[in-house]
mmCIF file of C-alpha atoms in Angstrom:
data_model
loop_
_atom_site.group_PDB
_atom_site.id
_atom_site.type_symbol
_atom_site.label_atom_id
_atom_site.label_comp_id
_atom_site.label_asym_id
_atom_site.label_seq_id
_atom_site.Cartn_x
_atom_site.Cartn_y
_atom_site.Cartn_z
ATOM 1 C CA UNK A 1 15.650 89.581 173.131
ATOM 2 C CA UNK A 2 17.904 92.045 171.367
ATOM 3 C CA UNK A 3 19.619 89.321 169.800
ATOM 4 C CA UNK A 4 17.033 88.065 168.283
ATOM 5 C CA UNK A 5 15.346 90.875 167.128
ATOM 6 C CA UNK A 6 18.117 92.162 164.868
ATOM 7 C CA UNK A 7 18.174 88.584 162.656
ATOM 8 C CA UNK A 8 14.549 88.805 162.823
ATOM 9 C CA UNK A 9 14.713 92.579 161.052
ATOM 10 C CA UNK A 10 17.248 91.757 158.441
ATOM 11 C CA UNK A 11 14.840 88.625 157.241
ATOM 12 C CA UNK A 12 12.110 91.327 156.996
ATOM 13 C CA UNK A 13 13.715 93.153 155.424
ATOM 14 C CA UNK A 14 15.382 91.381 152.485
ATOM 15 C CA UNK A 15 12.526 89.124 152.157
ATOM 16 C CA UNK A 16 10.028 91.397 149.821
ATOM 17 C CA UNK A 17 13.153 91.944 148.089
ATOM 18 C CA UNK A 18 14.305 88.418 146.966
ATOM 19 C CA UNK A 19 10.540 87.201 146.334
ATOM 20 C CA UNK A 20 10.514 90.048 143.817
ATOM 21 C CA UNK A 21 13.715 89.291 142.169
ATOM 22 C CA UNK A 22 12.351 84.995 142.010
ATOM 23 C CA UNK A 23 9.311 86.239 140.728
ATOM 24 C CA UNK A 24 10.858 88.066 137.953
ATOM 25 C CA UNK A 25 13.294 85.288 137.412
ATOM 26 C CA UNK A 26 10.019 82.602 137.348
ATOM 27 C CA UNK A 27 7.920 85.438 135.130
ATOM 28 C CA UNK A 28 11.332 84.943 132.121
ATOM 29 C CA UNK A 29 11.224 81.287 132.881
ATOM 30 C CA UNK A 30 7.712 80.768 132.127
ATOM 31 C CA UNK A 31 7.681 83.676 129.272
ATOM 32 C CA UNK A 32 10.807 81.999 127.586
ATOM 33 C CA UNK A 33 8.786 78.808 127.869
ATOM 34 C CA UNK A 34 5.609 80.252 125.945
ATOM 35 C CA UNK A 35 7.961 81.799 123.342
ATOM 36 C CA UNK A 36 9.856 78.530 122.573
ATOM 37 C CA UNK A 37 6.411 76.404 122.914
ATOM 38 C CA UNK A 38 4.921 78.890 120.427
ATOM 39 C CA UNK A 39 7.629 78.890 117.783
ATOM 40 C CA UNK A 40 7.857 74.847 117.762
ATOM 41 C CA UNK A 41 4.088 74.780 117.159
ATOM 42 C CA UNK A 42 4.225 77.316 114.519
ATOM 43 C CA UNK A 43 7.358 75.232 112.677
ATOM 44 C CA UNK A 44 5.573 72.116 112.809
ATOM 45 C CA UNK A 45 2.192 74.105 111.381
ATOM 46 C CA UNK A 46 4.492 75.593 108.376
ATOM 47 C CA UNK A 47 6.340 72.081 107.832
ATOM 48 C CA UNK A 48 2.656 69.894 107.682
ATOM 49 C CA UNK A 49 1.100 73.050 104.919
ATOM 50 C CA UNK A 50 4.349 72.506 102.620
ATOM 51 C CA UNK A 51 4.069 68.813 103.202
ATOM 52 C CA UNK A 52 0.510 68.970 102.405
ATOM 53 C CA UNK A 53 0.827 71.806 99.817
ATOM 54 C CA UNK A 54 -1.539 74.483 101.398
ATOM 55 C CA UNK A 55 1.134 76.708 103.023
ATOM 56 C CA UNK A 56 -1.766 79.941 102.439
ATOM 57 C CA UNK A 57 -4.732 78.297 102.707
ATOM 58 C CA UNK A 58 -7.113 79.487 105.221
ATOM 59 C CA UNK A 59 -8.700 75.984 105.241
ATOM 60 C CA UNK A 60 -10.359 74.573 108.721
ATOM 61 C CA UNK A 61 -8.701 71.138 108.725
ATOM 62 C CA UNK A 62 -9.598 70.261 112.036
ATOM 63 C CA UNK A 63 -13.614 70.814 110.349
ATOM 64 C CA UNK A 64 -13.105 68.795 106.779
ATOM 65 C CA UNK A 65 -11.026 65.892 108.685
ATOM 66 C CA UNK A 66 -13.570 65.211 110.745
ATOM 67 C CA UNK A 67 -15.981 65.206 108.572
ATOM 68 C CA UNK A 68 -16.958 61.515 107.334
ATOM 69 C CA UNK A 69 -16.764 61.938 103.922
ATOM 70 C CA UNK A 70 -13.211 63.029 103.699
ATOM 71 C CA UNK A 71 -12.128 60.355 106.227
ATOM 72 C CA UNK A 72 -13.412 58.067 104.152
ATOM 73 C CA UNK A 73 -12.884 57.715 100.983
ATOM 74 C CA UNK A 74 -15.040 54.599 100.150
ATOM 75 C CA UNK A 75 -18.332 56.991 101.267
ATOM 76 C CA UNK A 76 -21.113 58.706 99.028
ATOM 77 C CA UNK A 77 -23.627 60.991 99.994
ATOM 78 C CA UNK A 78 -26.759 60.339 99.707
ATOM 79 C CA UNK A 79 -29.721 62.147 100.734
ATOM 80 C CA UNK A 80 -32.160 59.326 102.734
ATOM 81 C CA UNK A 81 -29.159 58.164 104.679
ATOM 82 C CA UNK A 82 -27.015 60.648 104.704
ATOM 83 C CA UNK A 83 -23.524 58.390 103.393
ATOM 84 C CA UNK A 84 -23.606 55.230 102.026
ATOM 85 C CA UNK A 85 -20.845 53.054 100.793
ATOM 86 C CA UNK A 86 -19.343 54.492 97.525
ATOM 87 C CA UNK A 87 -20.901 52.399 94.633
ATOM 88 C CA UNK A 88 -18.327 50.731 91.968
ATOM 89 C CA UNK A 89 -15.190 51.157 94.354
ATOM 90 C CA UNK A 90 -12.244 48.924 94.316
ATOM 91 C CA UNK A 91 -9.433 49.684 96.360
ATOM 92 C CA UNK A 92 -6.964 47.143 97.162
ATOM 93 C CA UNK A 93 -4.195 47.253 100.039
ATOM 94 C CA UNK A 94 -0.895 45.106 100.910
ATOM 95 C CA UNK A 95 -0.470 44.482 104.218
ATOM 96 C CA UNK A 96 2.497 42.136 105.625
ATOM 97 C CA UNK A 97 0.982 38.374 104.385
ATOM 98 C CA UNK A 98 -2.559 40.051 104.299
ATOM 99 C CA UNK A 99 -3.851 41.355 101.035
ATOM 100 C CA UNK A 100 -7.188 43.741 102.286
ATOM 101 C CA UNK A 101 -9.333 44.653 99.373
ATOM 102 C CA UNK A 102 -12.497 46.899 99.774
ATOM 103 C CA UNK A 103 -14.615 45.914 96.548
ATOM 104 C CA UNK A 104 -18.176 47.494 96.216
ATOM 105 C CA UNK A 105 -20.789 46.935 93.537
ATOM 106 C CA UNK A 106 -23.951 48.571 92.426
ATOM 107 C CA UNK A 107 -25.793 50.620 95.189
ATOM 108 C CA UNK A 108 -22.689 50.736 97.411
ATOM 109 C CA UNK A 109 -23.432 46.705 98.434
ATOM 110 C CA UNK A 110 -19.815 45.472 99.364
ATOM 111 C CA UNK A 111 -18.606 42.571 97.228
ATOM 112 C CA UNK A 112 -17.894 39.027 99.131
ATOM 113 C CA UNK A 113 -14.756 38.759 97.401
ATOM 114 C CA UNK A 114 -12.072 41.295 95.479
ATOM 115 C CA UNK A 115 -14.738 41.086 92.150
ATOM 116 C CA UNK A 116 -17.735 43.360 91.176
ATOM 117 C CA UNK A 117 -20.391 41.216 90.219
ATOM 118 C CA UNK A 118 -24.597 42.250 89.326
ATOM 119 C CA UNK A 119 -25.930 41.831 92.293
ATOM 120 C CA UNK A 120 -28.423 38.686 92.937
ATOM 121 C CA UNK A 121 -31.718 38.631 93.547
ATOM 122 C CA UNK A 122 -33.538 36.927 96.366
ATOM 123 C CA UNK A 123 -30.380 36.414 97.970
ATOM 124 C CA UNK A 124 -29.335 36.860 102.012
ATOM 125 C CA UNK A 125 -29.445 40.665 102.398
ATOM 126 C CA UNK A 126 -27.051 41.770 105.221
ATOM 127 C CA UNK A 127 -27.489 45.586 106.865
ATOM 128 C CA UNK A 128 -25.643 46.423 109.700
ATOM 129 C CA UNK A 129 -22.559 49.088 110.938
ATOM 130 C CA UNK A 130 -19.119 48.920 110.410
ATOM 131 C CA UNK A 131 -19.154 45.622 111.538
ATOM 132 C CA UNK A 132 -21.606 44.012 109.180
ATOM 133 C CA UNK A 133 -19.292 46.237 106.313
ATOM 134 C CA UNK A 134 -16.608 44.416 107.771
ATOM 135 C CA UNK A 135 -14.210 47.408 108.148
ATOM 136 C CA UNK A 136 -9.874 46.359 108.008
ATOM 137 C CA UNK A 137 -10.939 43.184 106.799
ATOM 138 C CA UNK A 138 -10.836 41.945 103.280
ATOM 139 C CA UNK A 139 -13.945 41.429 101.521
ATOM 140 C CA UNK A 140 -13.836 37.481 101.917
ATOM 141 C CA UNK A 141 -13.516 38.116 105.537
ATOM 142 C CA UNK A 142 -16.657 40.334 106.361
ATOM 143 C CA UNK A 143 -19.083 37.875 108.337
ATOM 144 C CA UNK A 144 -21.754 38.714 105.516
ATOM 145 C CA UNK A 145 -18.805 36.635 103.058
ATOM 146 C CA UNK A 146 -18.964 33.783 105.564
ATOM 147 C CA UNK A 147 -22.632 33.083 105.385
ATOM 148 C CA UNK A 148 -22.271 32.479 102.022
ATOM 149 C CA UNK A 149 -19.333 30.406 102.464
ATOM 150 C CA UNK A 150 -20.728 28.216 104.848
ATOM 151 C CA UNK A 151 -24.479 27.742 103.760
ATOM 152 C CA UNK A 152 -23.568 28.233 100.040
ATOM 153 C CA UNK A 153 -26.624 31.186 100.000
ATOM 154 C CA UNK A 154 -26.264 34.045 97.518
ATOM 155 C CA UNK A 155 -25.297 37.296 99.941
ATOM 156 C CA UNK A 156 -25.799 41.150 99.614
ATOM 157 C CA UNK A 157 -23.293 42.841 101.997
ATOM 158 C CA UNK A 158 -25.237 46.392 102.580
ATOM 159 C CA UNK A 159 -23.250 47.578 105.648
ATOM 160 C CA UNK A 160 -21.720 50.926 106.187
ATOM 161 C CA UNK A 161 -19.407 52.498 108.718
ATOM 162 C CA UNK A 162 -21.303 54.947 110.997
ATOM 163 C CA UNK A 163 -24.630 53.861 110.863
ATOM 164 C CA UNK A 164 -27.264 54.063 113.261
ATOM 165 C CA UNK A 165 -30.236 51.768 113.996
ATOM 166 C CA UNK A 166 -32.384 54.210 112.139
ATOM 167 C CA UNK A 167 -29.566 54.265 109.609
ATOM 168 C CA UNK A 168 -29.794 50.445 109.226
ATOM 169 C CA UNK A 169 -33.713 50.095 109.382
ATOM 170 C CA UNK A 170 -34.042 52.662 106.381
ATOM 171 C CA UNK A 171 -30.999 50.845 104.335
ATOM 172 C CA UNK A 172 -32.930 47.839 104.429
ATOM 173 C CA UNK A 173 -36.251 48.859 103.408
ATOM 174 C CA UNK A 174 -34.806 50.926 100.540
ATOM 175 C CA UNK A 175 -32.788 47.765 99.445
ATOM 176 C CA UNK A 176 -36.347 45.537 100.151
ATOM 177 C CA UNK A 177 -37.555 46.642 96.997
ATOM 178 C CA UNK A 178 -34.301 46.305 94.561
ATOM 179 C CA UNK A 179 -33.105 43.005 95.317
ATOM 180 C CA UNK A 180 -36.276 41.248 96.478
ATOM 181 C CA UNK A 181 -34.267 39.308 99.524
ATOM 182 C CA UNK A 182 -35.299 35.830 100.312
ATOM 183 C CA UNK A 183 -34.227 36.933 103.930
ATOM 184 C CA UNK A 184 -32.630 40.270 105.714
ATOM 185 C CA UNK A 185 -30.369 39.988 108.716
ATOM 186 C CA UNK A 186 -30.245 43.049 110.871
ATOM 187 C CA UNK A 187 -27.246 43.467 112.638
ATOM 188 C CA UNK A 188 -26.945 46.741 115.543
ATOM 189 C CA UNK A 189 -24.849 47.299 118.596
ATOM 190 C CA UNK A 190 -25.828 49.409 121.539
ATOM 191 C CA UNK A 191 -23.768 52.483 119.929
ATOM 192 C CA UNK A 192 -25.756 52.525 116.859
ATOM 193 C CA UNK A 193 -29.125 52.884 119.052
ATOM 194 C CA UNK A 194 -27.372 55.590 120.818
ATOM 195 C CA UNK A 195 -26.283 57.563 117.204
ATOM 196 C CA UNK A 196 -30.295 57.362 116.530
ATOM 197 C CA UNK A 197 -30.923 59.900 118.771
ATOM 198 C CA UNK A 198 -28.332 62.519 116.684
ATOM 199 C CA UNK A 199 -29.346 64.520 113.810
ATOM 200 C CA UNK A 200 -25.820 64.400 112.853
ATOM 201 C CA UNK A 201 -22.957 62.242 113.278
ATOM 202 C CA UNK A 202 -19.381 62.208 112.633
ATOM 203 C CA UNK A 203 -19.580 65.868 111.600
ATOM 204 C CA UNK A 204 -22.245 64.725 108.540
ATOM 205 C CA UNK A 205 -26.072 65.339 108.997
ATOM 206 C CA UNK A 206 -28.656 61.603 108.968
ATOM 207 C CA UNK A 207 -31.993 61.390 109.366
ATOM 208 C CA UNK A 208 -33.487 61.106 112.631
ATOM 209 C CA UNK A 209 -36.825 59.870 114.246
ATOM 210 C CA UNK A 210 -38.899 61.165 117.175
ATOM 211 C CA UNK A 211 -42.218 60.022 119.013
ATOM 212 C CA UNK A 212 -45.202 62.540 118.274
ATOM 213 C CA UNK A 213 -49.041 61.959 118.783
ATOM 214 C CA UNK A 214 -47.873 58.154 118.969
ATOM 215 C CA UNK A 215 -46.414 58.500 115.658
ATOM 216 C CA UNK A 216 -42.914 58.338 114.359
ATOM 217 C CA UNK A 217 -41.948 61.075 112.487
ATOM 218 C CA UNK A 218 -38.722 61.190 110.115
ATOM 219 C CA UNK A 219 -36.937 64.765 110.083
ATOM 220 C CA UNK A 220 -33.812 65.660 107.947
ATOM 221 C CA UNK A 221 -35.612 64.152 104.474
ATOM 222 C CA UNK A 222 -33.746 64.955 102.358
ATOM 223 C CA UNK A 223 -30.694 64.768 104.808
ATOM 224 C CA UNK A 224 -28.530 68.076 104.583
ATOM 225 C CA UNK A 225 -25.398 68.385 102.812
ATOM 226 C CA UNK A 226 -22.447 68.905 104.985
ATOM 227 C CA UNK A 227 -21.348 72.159 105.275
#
């Protein structure tokens, strides 16, 4: 027993002793880690200000990149729906043997081809999401382009990115009176009757709808600027 009581004191000894000194050693460790995880985060926040030229700005750029307006360019404002595609734009871009254009007319109504045209009257009148608007696809390839192609019927291409049912419903009764369609085509995934229920989405403010006394009522008329 003697024997084995003296190895058995020396471990119980030293022990409190050499998890001290790893604990130290694993407090440095994780401390040098912070420090060096710290100072490469910082770099790479100096280098993107100079590369973006707002070293001292105090700007929140997590806030104004999410907001839809700035991540789009191609957007308006506008105070029923809250954005709308940005009237008279043309923007064209080269992509390897793919030309994409993004060609918009009066009222934000998305050209079928890389022209800006007046828009016809009592002609096919198209509302819908980003995929009605046909988003990374040239005009001519947005499925509101093809059904003129194919039936040889005028067509008003009046989607935008974002939109919700509500959204879509609202574009097309606003557009009813303007271009006197012969016939509107109302195109809506599940996800845009889920963004109805929001009074905001993609960091920008849109109207929104609820059920009272059996009656719809529309809130955020005008629709709120973003801020």
């Amino acid at each position: 027993v003697g024997h084995l009581l003296v190895p058995a004191a020396k471990i119980c000894w030293y022990k409190p002793a050499a998890a001290r000194a790893w604990a130290k050693l694993q407090a440095k460790r994780a401390l040098l880690m912070g420090c060096s995880l710290l100072a490469t985060l910082f770099a790479c926040e100096v280098g993107l200000r100079i590369m973006d030229g707002k070293l001292f700005t105090l700007e929140n750029f997590v806030a104004t990149k999410s907001n839809h307006l700035n991540q789009n360019i191609a957007a308006n404002y506008d105070p029923l729906l809250g954005w709308i595609a940005k009237p008279y734009f043309e923007n064209r871009k080269i992509i390897p043997n793919i030309k994409e254009s993004y060609t918009h007319g009066e009222f934000g109504i998305r050209m079928n081809d890389a022209v800006v045209r007046p828009l016809p009257q009592n002609a096919i009148l198209a509302v819908g999401d980003s995929f009605t608007y046909g988003s990374e696809a040239a005009d001519i390839e947005a499925w509101p382009s093809y059904i003129e192609q194919l039936s040889g019927m005028l067509t008003n291409n009046a989607g935008a990115g974002g939109y919700g049912s509500d959204q879509i419903l609202l574009r097309a009764e606003h557009l009813m009176d303007l271009l006197n369609p012969s016939c509107i085509v109302v195109s809506f995934l599940d996800g845009d009757v889920d963004r109805s229920k929001f009074s905001n989405y993609s960091a920008m403010y849109k109207p929104w709808f609820e059920i009272i006394d059996g009656k719809l009522v529309h809130h955020n008329y005008p629709v709120p600027k973003y801020s």
